[in-house]
């Protein structure tokens, strides 16, 4: 990107269409122009010359995890989202660098 400084990083979050429930909801209720799985988003970013710093799928925290988080500060590093696998994650997050 022309506006990004050399060595800069940026964060992307999109619906995780590797999760069948999210994909169905995205296509039926909340239409998007593009749909991504972690594989496809990573491939696009690498082809554009970006370096992937972190990629992961996240879901909302449960009430139990909320309680644990309050009792044990910083127990979940990405709270209120919990890192999970592609099939269960609602959100797909990627951190990339242009260097």
PDB file of N, CA and C in Angstrom:
ATOM      1  N   UNK A   1       0.838  -1.181   0.000  1.00  0.00           N
ATOM      2  CA  UNK A   1       0.000   0.000   0.000  1.00  0.00           C
ATOM      3  C   UNK A   1       0.881   1.242   0.000  1.00  0.00           C
ATOM      4  N   UNK A   2       0.530   2.191  -0.801  1.00  0.00           N
ATOM      5  CA  UNK A   2       1.341   3.392  -0.946  1.00  0.00           C
ATOM      6  C   UNK A   2       1.388   4.213   0.337  1.00  0.00           C
ATOM      7  N   UNK A   3       0.316   4.212   1.110  1.00  0.00           N
ATOM      8  CA  UNK A   3       0.245   5.046   2.310  1.00  0.00           C
ATOM      9  C   UNK A   3       0.904   4.394   3.512  1.00  0.00           C
ATOM     10  N   UNK A   4       1.276   3.138   3.402  1.00  0.00           N
ATOM     11  CA  UNK A   4       1.884   2.445   4.541  1.00  0.00           C
ATOM     12  C   UNK A   4       3.395   2.625   4.534  1.00  0.00           C
ATOM     13  N   UNK A   5       3.935   3.011   5.688  1.00  0.00           N
ATOM     14  CA  UNK A   5       5.379   3.191   5.804  1.00  0.00           C
ATOM     15  C   UNK A   5       6.084   1.849   5.668  1.00  0.00           C
ATOM     16  N   UNK A   6       7.320   1.887   5.183  1.00  0.00           N
ATOM     17  CA  UNK A   6       8.118   0.678   5.075  1.00  0.00           C
ATOM     18  C   UNK A   6       8.301   0.058   6.459  1.00  0.00           C
ATOM     19  N   UNK A   7       8.036  -1.209   6.589  1.00  0.00           N
ATOM     20  CA  UNK A   7       8.132  -1.887   7.875  1.00  0.00           C
ATOM     21  C   UNK A   7       6.865  -1.769   8.705  1.00  0.00           C
ATOM     22  N   UNK A   8       5.848  -1.101   8.170  1.00  0.00           N
ATOM     23  CA  UNK A   8       4.593  -0.938   8.897  1.00  0.00           C
ATOM     24  C   UNK A   8       3.808  -2.236   8.971  1.00  0.00           C
ATOM     25  N   UNK A   9       2.928  -2.303   9.939  1.00  0.00           N
ATOM     26  CA  UNK A   9       2.068  -3.480  10.081  1.00  0.00           C
ATOM     27  C   UNK A   9       0.610  -3.040  10.046  1.00  0.00           C
ATOM     28  N   UNK A  10      -0.270  -3.960   9.654  1.00  0.00           N
ATOM     29  CA  UNK A  10      -1.691  -3.684   9.773  1.00  0.00           C
ATOM     30  C   UNK A  10      -2.455  -4.951  10.096  1.00  0.00           C
ATOM     31  N   UNK A  11      -3.641  -4.737  10.583  1.00  0.00           N
ATOM     32  CA  UNK A  11      -4.502  -5.762  11.159  1.00  0.00           C
ATOM     33  C   UNK A  11      -5.752  -5.890  10.300  1.00  0.00           C
ATOM     34  N   UNK A  12      -6.123  -7.118   9.971  1.00  0.00           N
ATOM     35  CA  UNK A  12      -7.331  -7.377   9.192  1.00  0.00           C
ATOM     36  C   UNK A  12      -8.205  -8.332   9.989  1.00  0.00           C
ATOM     37  N   UNK A  13      -9.503  -8.061  10.050  1.00  0.00           N
ATOM     38  CA  UNK A  13     -10.441  -9.000  10.657  1.00  0.00           C
ATOM     39  C   UNK A  13     -11.653  -9.122   9.743  1.00  0.00           C
ATOM     40  N   UNK A  14     -11.963 -10.351   9.364  1.00  0.00           N
ATOM     41  CA  UNK A  14     -13.088 -10.647   8.477  1.00  0.00           C
ATOM     42  C   UNK A  14     -13.830 -11.856   9.035  1.00  0.00           C
ATOM     43  N   UNK A  15     -15.080 -12.066   8.584  1.00  0.00           N
ATOM     44  CA  UNK A  15     -15.770 -13.296   8.986  1.00  0.00           C
ATOM     45  C   UNK A  15     -14.990 -14.516   8.500  1.00  0.00           C
ATOM     46  N   UNK A  16     -14.910 -15.528   9.339  1.00  0.00           N
ATOM     47  CA  UNK A  16     -14.182 -16.747   9.008  1.00  0.00           C
ATOM     48  C   UNK A  16     -15.090 -17.692   8.237  1.00  0.00           C
ATOM     49  N   UNK A  17     -14.975 -17.702   6.942  1.00  0.00           N
ATOM     50  CA  UNK A  17     -15.846 -18.542   6.122  1.00  0.00           C
ATOM     51  C   UNK A  17     -15.360 -19.981   6.041  1.00  0.00           C
ATOM     52  N   UNK A  18     -14.322 -20.329   6.810  1.00  0.00           N
ATOM     53  CA  UNK A  18     -13.943 -21.724   6.994  1.00  0.00           C
ATOM     54  C   UNK A  18     -14.877 -22.404   7.977  1.00  0.00           C
ATOM     55  N   UNK A  19     -15.657 -21.614   8.703  1.00  0.00           N
ATOM     56  CA  UNK A  19     -16.674 -22.113   9.633  1.00  0.00           C
ATOM     57  C   UNK A  19     -17.994 -22.170   8.857  1.00  0.00           C
ATOM     58  N   UNK A  20     -18.570 -23.365   8.666  1.00  0.00           N
ATOM     59  CA  UNK A  20     -19.791 -23.485   7.859  1.00  0.00           C
ATOM     60  C   UNK A  20     -20.947 -22.618   8.348  1.00  0.00           C
ATOM     61  N   UNK A  21     -21.087 -22.444   9.648  1.00  0.00           N
ATOM     62  CA  UNK A  21     -22.172 -21.620  10.192  1.00  0.00           C
ATOM     63  C   UNK A  21     -21.966 -20.149   9.838  1.00  0.00           C
ATOM     64  N   UNK A  22     -20.754 -19.677   9.954  1.00  0.00           N
ATOM     65  CA  UNK A  22     -20.446 -18.289   9.607  1.00  0.00           C
ATOM     66  C   UNK A  22     -20.643 -18.064   8.113  1.00  0.00           C
ATOM     67  N   UNK A  23     -20.193 -19.012   7.317  1.00  0.00           N
ATOM     68  CA  UNK A  23     -20.347 -18.881   5.868  1.00  0.00           C
ATOM     69  C   UNK A  23     -21.825 -18.808   5.482  1.00  0.00           C
ATOM     70  N   UNK A  24     -22.638 -19.676   6.049  1.00  0.00           N
ATOM     71  CA  UNK A  24     -24.077 -19.667   5.750  1.00  0.00           C
ATOM     72  C   UNK A  24     -24.708 -18.345   6.181  1.00  0.00           C
ATOM     73  N   UNK A  25     -24.342 -17.853   7.357  1.00  0.00           N
ATOM     74  CA  UNK A  25     -24.872 -16.576   7.833  1.00  0.00           C
ATOM     75  C   UNK A  25     -24.417 -15.407   6.987  1.00  0.00           C
ATOM     76  N   UNK A  26     -23.184 -15.468   6.509  1.00  0.00           N
ATOM     77  CA  UNK A  26     -22.655 -14.380   5.681  1.00  0.00           C
ATOM     78  C   UNK A  26     -23.334 -14.324   4.322  1.00  0.00           C
ATOM     79  N   UNK A  27     -23.634 -15.478   3.767  1.00  0.00           N
ATOM     80  CA  UNK A  27     -24.240 -15.490   2.434  1.00  0.00           C
ATOM     81  C   UNK A  27     -25.751 -15.289   2.488  1.00  0.00           C
ATOM     82  N   UNK A  28     -26.395 -15.698   3.569  1.00  0.00           N
ATOM     83  CA  UNK A  28     -27.855 -15.606   3.657  1.00  0.00           C
ATOM     84  C   UNK A  28     -28.362 -14.316   4.290  1.00  0.00           C
ATOM     85  N   UNK A  29     -27.675 -13.801   5.295  1.00  0.00           N
ATOM     86  CA  UNK A  29     -28.168 -12.638   6.039  1.00  0.00           C
ATOM     87  C   UNK A  29     -27.335 -11.379   5.852  1.00  0.00           C
ATOM     88  N   UNK A  30     -26.045 -11.512   5.966  1.00  0.00           N
ATOM     89  CA  UNK A  30     -25.136 -10.362   5.921  1.00  0.00           C
ATOM     90  C   UNK A  30     -24.203 -10.505   4.731  1.00  0.00           C
ATOM     91  N   UNK A  31     -24.698 -10.203   3.577  1.00  0.00           N
ATOM     92  CA  UNK A  31     -23.909 -10.403   2.355  1.00  0.00           C
ATOM     93  C   UNK A  31     -22.634  -9.566   2.363  1.00  0.00           C
ATOM     94  N   UNK A  32     -21.569 -10.182   1.881  1.00  0.00           N
ATOM     95  CA  UNK A  32     -20.278  -9.523   1.713  1.00  0.00           C
ATOM     96  C   UNK A  32     -19.874  -9.649   0.251  1.00  0.00           C
ATOM     97  N   UNK A  33     -18.971  -8.801  -0.171  1.00  0.00           N
ATOM     98  CA  UNK A  33     -18.475  -8.898  -1.544  1.00  0.00           C
ATOM     99  C   UNK A  33     -17.502 -10.060  -1.712  1.00  0.00           C
ATOM    100  N   UNK A  34     -16.725 -10.340  -0.672  1.00  0.00           N
ATOM    101  CA  UNK A  34     -15.728 -11.398  -0.714  1.00  0.00           C
ATOM    102  C   UNK A  34     -15.828 -12.238   0.545  1.00  0.00           C
ATOM    103  N   UNK A  35     -15.491 -13.517   0.408  1.00  0.00           N
ATOM    104  CA  UNK A  35     -15.500 -14.450   1.529  1.00  0.00           C
ATOM    105  C   UNK A  35     -14.127 -15.091   1.625  1.00  0.00           C
ATOM    106  N   UNK A  36     -13.613 -15.229   2.853  1.00  0.00           N
ATOM    107  CA  UNK A  36     -12.254 -15.726   3.033  1.00  0.00           C
ATOM    108  C   UNK A  36     -12.191 -16.857   4.041  1.00  0.00           C
ATOM    109  N   UNK A  37     -11.307 -17.802   3.752  1.00  0.00           N
ATOM    110  CA  UNK A  37     -10.836 -18.759   4.743  1.00  0.00           C
ATOM    111  C   UNK A  37      -9.410 -18.317   5.070  1.00  0.00           C
ATOM    112  N   UNK A  38      -8.822 -18.859   6.112  1.00  0.00           N
ATOM    113  CA  UNK A  38      -7.452 -18.457   6.454  1.00  0.00           C
ATOM    114  C   UNK A  38      -6.493 -18.812   5.319  1.00  0.00           C
ATOM    115  N   UNK A  39      -6.700 -19.945   4.678  1.00  0.00           N
ATOM    116  CA  UNK A  39      -5.833 -20.360   3.565  1.00  0.00           C
ATOM    117  C   UNK A  39      -5.862 -19.340   2.437  1.00  0.00           C
ATOM    118  N   UNK A  40      -7.066 -18.934   2.029  1.00  0.00           N
ATOM    119  CA  UNK A  40      -7.183 -18.024   0.891  1.00  0.00           C
ATOM    120  C   UNK A  40      -6.710 -16.612   1.213  1.00  0.00           C
ATOM    121  N   UNK A  41      -7.022 -16.119   2.397  1.00  0.00           N
ATOM    122  CA  UNK A  41      -6.570 -14.776   2.769  1.00  0.00           C
ATOM    123  C   UNK A  41      -5.049 -14.741   2.878  1.00  0.00           C
ATOM    124  N   UNK A  42      -4.470 -15.773   3.461  1.00  0.00           N
ATOM    125  CA  UNK A  42      -3.017 -15.846   3.566  1.00  0.00           C
ATOM    126  C   UNK A  42      -2.380 -15.872   2.173  1.00  0.00           C
ATOM    127  N   UNK A  43      -2.944 -16.647   1.270  1.00  0.00           N
ATOM    128  CA  UNK A  43      -2.405 -16.750  -0.093  1.00  0.00           C
ATOM    129  C   UNK A  43      -2.458 -15.398  -0.809  1.00  0.00           C
ATOM    130  N   UNK A  44      -3.565 -14.684  -0.685  1.00  0.00           N
ATOM    131  CA  UNK A  44      -3.711 -13.364  -1.311  1.00  0.00           C
ATOM    132  C   UNK A  44      -2.664 -12.399  -0.766  1.00  0.00           C
ATOM    133  N   UNK A  45      -2.527 -12.346   0.556  1.00  0.00           N
ATOM    134  CA  UNK A  45      -1.583 -11.409   1.178  1.00  0.00           C
ATOM    135  C   UNK A  45      -0.136 -11.736   0.807  1.00  0.00           C
ATOM    136  N   UNK A  46       0.215 -13.012   0.789  1.00  0.00           N
ATOM    137  CA  UNK A  46       1.580 -13.393   0.394  1.00  0.00           C
ATOM    138  C   UNK A  46       1.842 -13.047  -1.066  1.00  0.00           C
ATOM    139  N   UNK A  47       0.853 -13.256  -1.926  1.00  0.00           N
ATOM    140  CA  UNK A  47       1.021 -12.908  -3.343  1.00  0.00           C
ATOM    141  C   UNK A  47       1.169 -11.404  -3.552  1.00  0.00           C
ATOM    142  N   UNK A  48       0.652 -10.607  -2.625  1.00  0.00           N
ATOM    143  CA  UNK A  48       0.783  -9.143  -2.700  1.00  0.00           C
ATOM    144  C   UNK A  48       2.079  -8.657  -2.065  1.00  0.00           C
ATOM    145  N   UNK A  49       2.898  -9.581  -1.557  1.00  0.00           N
ATOM    146  CA  UNK A  49       4.199  -9.219  -1.012  1.00  0.00           C
ATOM    147  C   UNK A  49       4.216  -8.941   0.479  1.00  0.00           C
ATOM    148  N   UNK A  50       3.160  -9.261   1.177  1.00  0.00           N
ATOM    149  CA  UNK A  50       3.130  -9.032   2.623  1.00  0.00           C
ATOM    150  C   UNK A  50       3.675 -10.237   3.367  1.00  0.00           C
ATOM    151  N   UNK A  51       4.176  -9.979   4.555  1.00  0.00           N
ATOM    152  CA  UNK A  51       4.669 -11.029   5.438  1.00  0.00           C
ATOM    153  C   UNK A  51       3.613 -11.247   6.522  1.00  0.00           C
ATOM    154  N   UNK A  52       3.184 -12.494   6.721  1.00  0.00           N
ATOM    155  CA  UNK A  52       2.194 -12.821   7.744  1.00  0.00           C
ATOM    156  C   UNK A  52       2.902 -12.885   9.092  1.00  0.00           C
ATOM    157  N   UNK A  53       2.507 -12.025  10.021  1.00  0.00           N
ATOM    158  CA  UNK A  53       3.073 -12.037  11.366  1.00  0.00           C
ATOM    159  C   UNK A  53       2.266 -12.932  12.297  1.00  0.00           C
ATOM    160  N   UNK A  54       0.956 -12.926  12.124  1.00  0.00           N
ATOM    161  CA  UNK A  54       0.065 -13.741  12.973  1.00  0.00           C
ATOM    162  C   UNK A  54      -1.240 -13.944  12.223  1.00  0.00           C
ATOM    163  N   UNK A  55      -1.739 -15.159  12.241  1.00  0.00           N
ATOM    164  CA  UNK A  55      -3.042 -15.449  11.658  1.00  0.00           C
ATOM    165  C   UNK A  55      -3.751 -16.418  12.594  1.00  0.00           C
ATOM    166  N   UNK A  56      -5.030 -16.187  12.827  1.00  0.00           N
ATOM    167  CA  UNK A  56      -5.762 -17.069  13.728  1.00  0.00           C
ATOM    168  C   UNK A  56      -7.260 -16.878  13.624  1.00  0.00           C
ATOM    169  N   UNK A  57      -7.973 -17.867  14.140  1.00  0.00           N
ATOM    170  CA  UNK A  57      -9.428 -17.831  14.193  1.00  0.00           C
ATOM    171  C   UNK A  57      -9.848 -17.648  15.642  1.00  0.00           C
ATOM    172  N   UNK A  58     -10.897 -16.867  15.835  1.00  0.00           N
ATOM    173  CA  UNK A  58     -11.347 -16.535  17.176  1.00  0.00           C
ATOM    174  C   UNK A  58     -12.847 -16.725  17.314  1.00  0.00           C
ATOM    175  N   UNK A  59     -13.269 -17.005  18.529  1.00  0.00           N
ATOM    176  CA  UNK A  59     -14.685 -17.114  18.874  1.00  0.00           C
ATOM    177  C   UNK A  59     -14.939 -16.244  20.096  1.00  0.00           C
ATOM    178  N   UNK A  60     -16.216 -15.993  20.369  1.00  0.00           N
ATOM    179  CA  UNK A  60     -16.572 -15.217  21.560  1.00  0.00           C
ATOM    180  C   UNK A  60     -16.322 -16.049  22.811  1.00  0.00           C
ATOM    181  N   UNK A  61     -15.988 -15.371  23.890  1.00  0.00           N
ATOM    182  CA  UNK A  61     -15.764 -16.052  25.164  1.00  0.00           C
ATOM    183  C   UNK A  61     -17.090 -16.515  25.762  1.00  0.00           C
ATOM    184  N   UNK A  62     -17.046 -17.636  26.469  1.00  0.00           N
ATOM    185  CA  UNK A  62     -18.221 -18.131  27.186  1.00  0.00           C
ATOM    186  C   UNK A  62     -18.335 -17.425  28.535  1.00  0.00           C
ATOM    187  N   UNK A  63     -19.445 -17.601  29.227  1.00  0.00           N
ATOM    188  CA  UNK A  63     -19.616 -17.008  30.558  1.00  0.00           C
ATOM    189  C   UNK A  63     -18.578 -17.557  31.530  1.00  0.00           C
ATOM    190  N   UNK A  64     -18.257 -18.833  31.401  1.00  0.00           N
ATOM    191  CA  UNK A  64     -17.240 -19.443  32.271  1.00  0.00           C
ATOM    192  C   UNK A  64     -15.878 -18.784  32.030  1.00  0.00           C
ATOM    193  N   UNK A  65     -15.534 -18.582  30.769  1.00  0.00           N
ATOM    194  CA  UNK A  65     -14.260 -17.945  30.430  1.00  0.00           C
ATOM    195  C   UNK A  65     -14.234 -16.492  30.886  1.00  0.00           C
ATOM    196  N   UNK A  66     -15.375 -15.841  30.859  1.00  0.00           N
ATOM    197  CA  UNK A  66     -15.493 -14.478  31.388  1.00  0.00           C
ATOM    198  C   UNK A  66     -15.124 -14.461  32.862  1.00  0.00           C
ATOM    199  N   UNK A  67     -15.661 -15.399  33.626  1.00  0.00           N
ATOM    200  CA  UNK A  67     -15.371 -15.490  35.059  1.00  0.00           C
ATOM    201  C   UNK A  67     -13.885 -15.783  35.292  1.00  0.00           C
ATOM    202  N   UNK A  68     -13.347 -16.728  34.554  1.00  0.00           N
ATOM    203  CA  UNK A  68     -11.919 -17.061  34.681  1.00  0.00           C
ATOM    204  C   UNK A  68     -11.064 -15.842  34.376  1.00  0.00           C
ATOM    205  N   UNK A  69     -11.437 -15.111  33.348  1.00  0.00           N
ATOM    206  CA  UNK A  69     -10.675 -13.930  32.955  1.00  0.00           C
ATOM    207  C   UNK A  69     -10.684 -12.866  34.048  1.00  0.00           C
ATOM    208  N   UNK A  70     -11.823 -12.718  34.706  1.00  0.00           N
ATOM    209  CA  UNK A  70     -11.905 -11.727  35.786  1.00  0.00           C
ATOM    210  C   UNK A  70     -11.100 -12.162  37.002  1.00  0.00           C
ATOM    211  N   UNK A  71     -11.114 -13.458  37.298  1.00  0.00           N
ATOM    212  CA  UNK A  71     -10.385 -13.964  38.467  1.00  0.00           C
ATOM    213  C   UNK A  71      -8.877 -14.025  38.234  1.00  0.00           C
ATOM    214  N   UNK A  72      -8.496 -14.420  37.042  1.00  0.00           N
ATOM    215  CA  UNK A  72      -7.072 -14.584  36.709  1.00  0.00           C
ATOM    216  C   UNK A  72      -6.721 -13.621  35.592  1.00  0.00           C
ATOM    217  N   UNK A  73      -6.346 -12.451  35.953  1.00  0.00           N
ATOM    218  CA  UNK A  73      -6.077 -11.402  34.972  1.00  0.00           C
ATOM    219  C   UNK A  73      -5.106 -11.880  33.890  1.00  0.00           C
ATOM    220  N   UNK A  74      -5.444 -11.530  32.633  1.00  0.00           N
ATOM    221  CA  UNK A  74      -4.635 -11.863  31.458  1.00  0.00           C
ATOM    222  C   UNK A  74      -4.512 -13.369  31.198  1.00  0.00           C
ATOM    223  N   UNK A  75      -5.477 -14.159  31.682  1.00  0.00           N
ATOM    224  CA  UNK A  75      -5.440 -15.601  31.442  1.00  0.00           C
ATOM    225  C   UNK A  75      -5.618 -15.910  29.953  1.00  0.00           C
ATOM    226  N   UNK A  76      -6.526 -15.190  29.298  1.00  0.00           N
ATOM    227  CA  UNK A  76      -6.754 -15.343  27.861  1.00  0.00           C
ATOM    228  C   UNK A  76      -6.140 -14.129  27.164  1.00  0.00           C
ATOM    229  N   UNK A  77      -5.079 -14.321  26.400  1.00  0.00           N
ATOM    230  CA  UNK A  77      -4.359 -13.174  25.829  1.00  0.00           C
ATOM    231  C   UNK A  77      -5.171 -12.308  24.869  1.00  0.00           C
ATOM    232  N   UNK A  78      -6.211 -12.844  24.232  1.00  0.00           N
ATOM    233  CA  UNK A  78      -6.989 -12.067  23.269  1.00  0.00           C
ATOM    234  C   UNK A  78      -8.405 -11.797  23.757  1.00  0.00           C
ATOM    235  N   UNK A  79      -8.625 -11.890  25.073  1.00  0.00           N
ATOM    236  CA  UNK A  79      -9.953 -11.704  25.631  1.00  0.00           C
ATOM    237  C   UNK A  79     -10.531 -10.364  25.173  1.00  0.00           C
ATOM    238  N   UNK A  80     -11.794 -10.262  24.766  1.00  0.00           N
ATOM    239  CA  UNK A  80     -12.912 -11.187  24.971  1.00  0.00           C
ATOM    240  C   UNK A  80     -13.079 -12.216  23.867  1.00  0.00           C
ATOM    241  N   UNK A  81     -12.111 -12.363  23.012  1.00  0.00           N
ATOM    242  CA  UNK A  81     -12.148 -13.419  22.005  1.00  0.00           C
ATOM    243  C   UNK A  81     -11.182 -14.521  22.429  1.00  0.00           C
ATOM    244  N   UNK A  82     -11.537 -15.746  22.083  1.00  0.00           N
ATOM    245  CA  UNK A  82     -10.723 -16.904  22.424  1.00  0.00           C
ATOM    246  C   UNK A  82     -10.225 -17.523  21.126  1.00  0.00           C
ATOM    247  N   UNK A  83      -8.910 -17.743  21.044  1.00  0.00           N
ATOM    248  CA  UNK A  83      -8.346 -18.342  19.837  1.00  0.00           C
ATOM    249  C   UNK A  83      -8.813 -19.789  19.731  1.00  0.00           C
ATOM    250  N   UNK A  84      -9.186 -20.189  18.539  1.00  0.00           N
ATOM    251  CA  UNK A  84      -9.710 -21.529  18.306  1.00  0.00           C
ATOM    252  C   UNK A  84      -9.319 -22.001  16.913  1.00  0.00           C
ATOM    253  N   UNK A  85      -9.874 -23.119  16.483  1.00  0.00           N
ATOM    254  CA  UNK A  85      -9.542 -23.649  15.158  1.00  0.00           C
ATOM    255  C   UNK A  85     -10.441 -23.065  14.074  1.00  0.00           C
ATOM    256  N   UNK A  86     -10.114 -23.363  12.827  1.00  0.00           N
ATOM    257  CA  UNK A  86     -10.822 -22.823  11.669  1.00  0.00           C
ATOM    258  C   UNK A  86     -12.304 -23.187  11.671  1.00  0.00           C
ATOM    259  N   UNK A  87     -12.641 -24.389  12.099  1.00  0.00           N
ATOM    260  CA  UNK A  87     -14.031 -24.846  12.050  1.00  0.00           C
ATOM    261  C   UNK A  87     -14.912 -24.147  13.081  1.00  0.00           C
ATOM    262  N   UNK A  88     -14.350 -23.770  14.226  1.00  0.00           N
ATOM    263  CA  UNK A  88     -15.136 -23.163  15.302  1.00  0.00           C
ATOM    264  C   UNK A  88     -15.003 -21.649  15.411  1.00  0.00           C
ATOM    265  N   UNK A  89     -14.036 -21.078  14.726  1.00  0.00           N
ATOM    266  CA  UNK A  89     -13.806 -19.641  14.831  1.00  0.00           C
ATOM    267  C   UNK A  89     -14.823 -18.820  14.062  1.00  0.00           C
ATOM    268  N   UNK A  90     -15.287 -17.757  14.669  1.00  0.00           N
ATOM    269  CA  UNK A  90     -16.232 -16.849  14.012  1.00  0.00           C
ATOM    270  C   UNK A  90     -15.491 -15.770  13.236  1.00  0.00           C
ATOM    271  N   UNK A  91     -14.379 -15.312  13.777  1.00  0.00           N
ATOM    272  CA  UNK A  91     -13.615 -14.222  13.176  1.00  0.00           C
ATOM    273  C   UNK A  91     -12.248 -14.733  12.738  1.00  0.00           C
ATOM    274  N   UNK A  92     -11.780 -14.206  11.625  1.00  0.00           N
ATOM    275  CA  UNK A  92     -10.452 -14.508  11.104  1.00  0.00           C
ATOM    276  C   UNK A  92      -9.636 -13.230  11.220  1.00  0.00           C
ATOM    277  N   UNK A  93      -8.530 -13.306  11.959  1.00  0.00           N
ATOM    278  CA  UNK A  93      -7.675 -12.134  12.169  1.00  0.00           C
ATOM    279  C   UNK A  93      -6.291 -12.398  11.601  1.00  0.00           C
ATOM    280  N   UNK A  94      -5.758 -11.380  10.939  1.00  0.00           N
ATOM    281  CA  UNK A  94      -4.431 -11.482  10.351  1.00  0.00           C
ATOM    282  C   UNK A  94      -3.674 -10.195  10.651  1.00  0.00           C
ATOM    283  N   UNK A  95      -2.422 -10.343  11.052  1.00  0.00           N
ATOM    284  CA  UNK A  95      -1.523  -9.202  11.223  1.00  0.00           C
ATOM    285  C   UNK A  95      -0.411  -9.393  10.203  1.00  0.00           C
ATOM    286  N   UNK A  96      -0.205  -8.375   9.370  1.00  0.00           N
ATOM    287  CA  UNK A  96       0.796  -8.474   8.307  1.00  0.00           C
ATOM    288  C   UNK A  96       1.741  -7.283   8.335  1.00  0.00           C
ATOM    289  N   UNK A  97       2.901  -7.485   7.719  1.00  0.00           N
ATOM    290  CA  UNK A  97       3.899  -6.431   7.569  1.00  0.00           C
ATOM    291  C   UNK A  97       4.214  -6.297   6.098  1.00  0.00           C
ATOM    292  N   UNK A  98       4.550  -5.083   5.686  1.00  0.00           N
ATOM    293  CA  UNK A  98       4.919  -4.874   4.282  1.00  0.00           C
ATOM    294  C   UNK A  98       6.429  -5.011   4.080  1.00  0.00           C
ATOM    295  N   UNK A  99       7.100  -5.549   5.046  1.00  0.00           N
ATOM    296  CA  UNK A  99       8.548  -5.681   4.948  1.00  0.00           C
ATOM    297  C   UNK A  99       8.972  -7.106   5.155  1.00  0.00           C
TER     298      UNK A  99
END
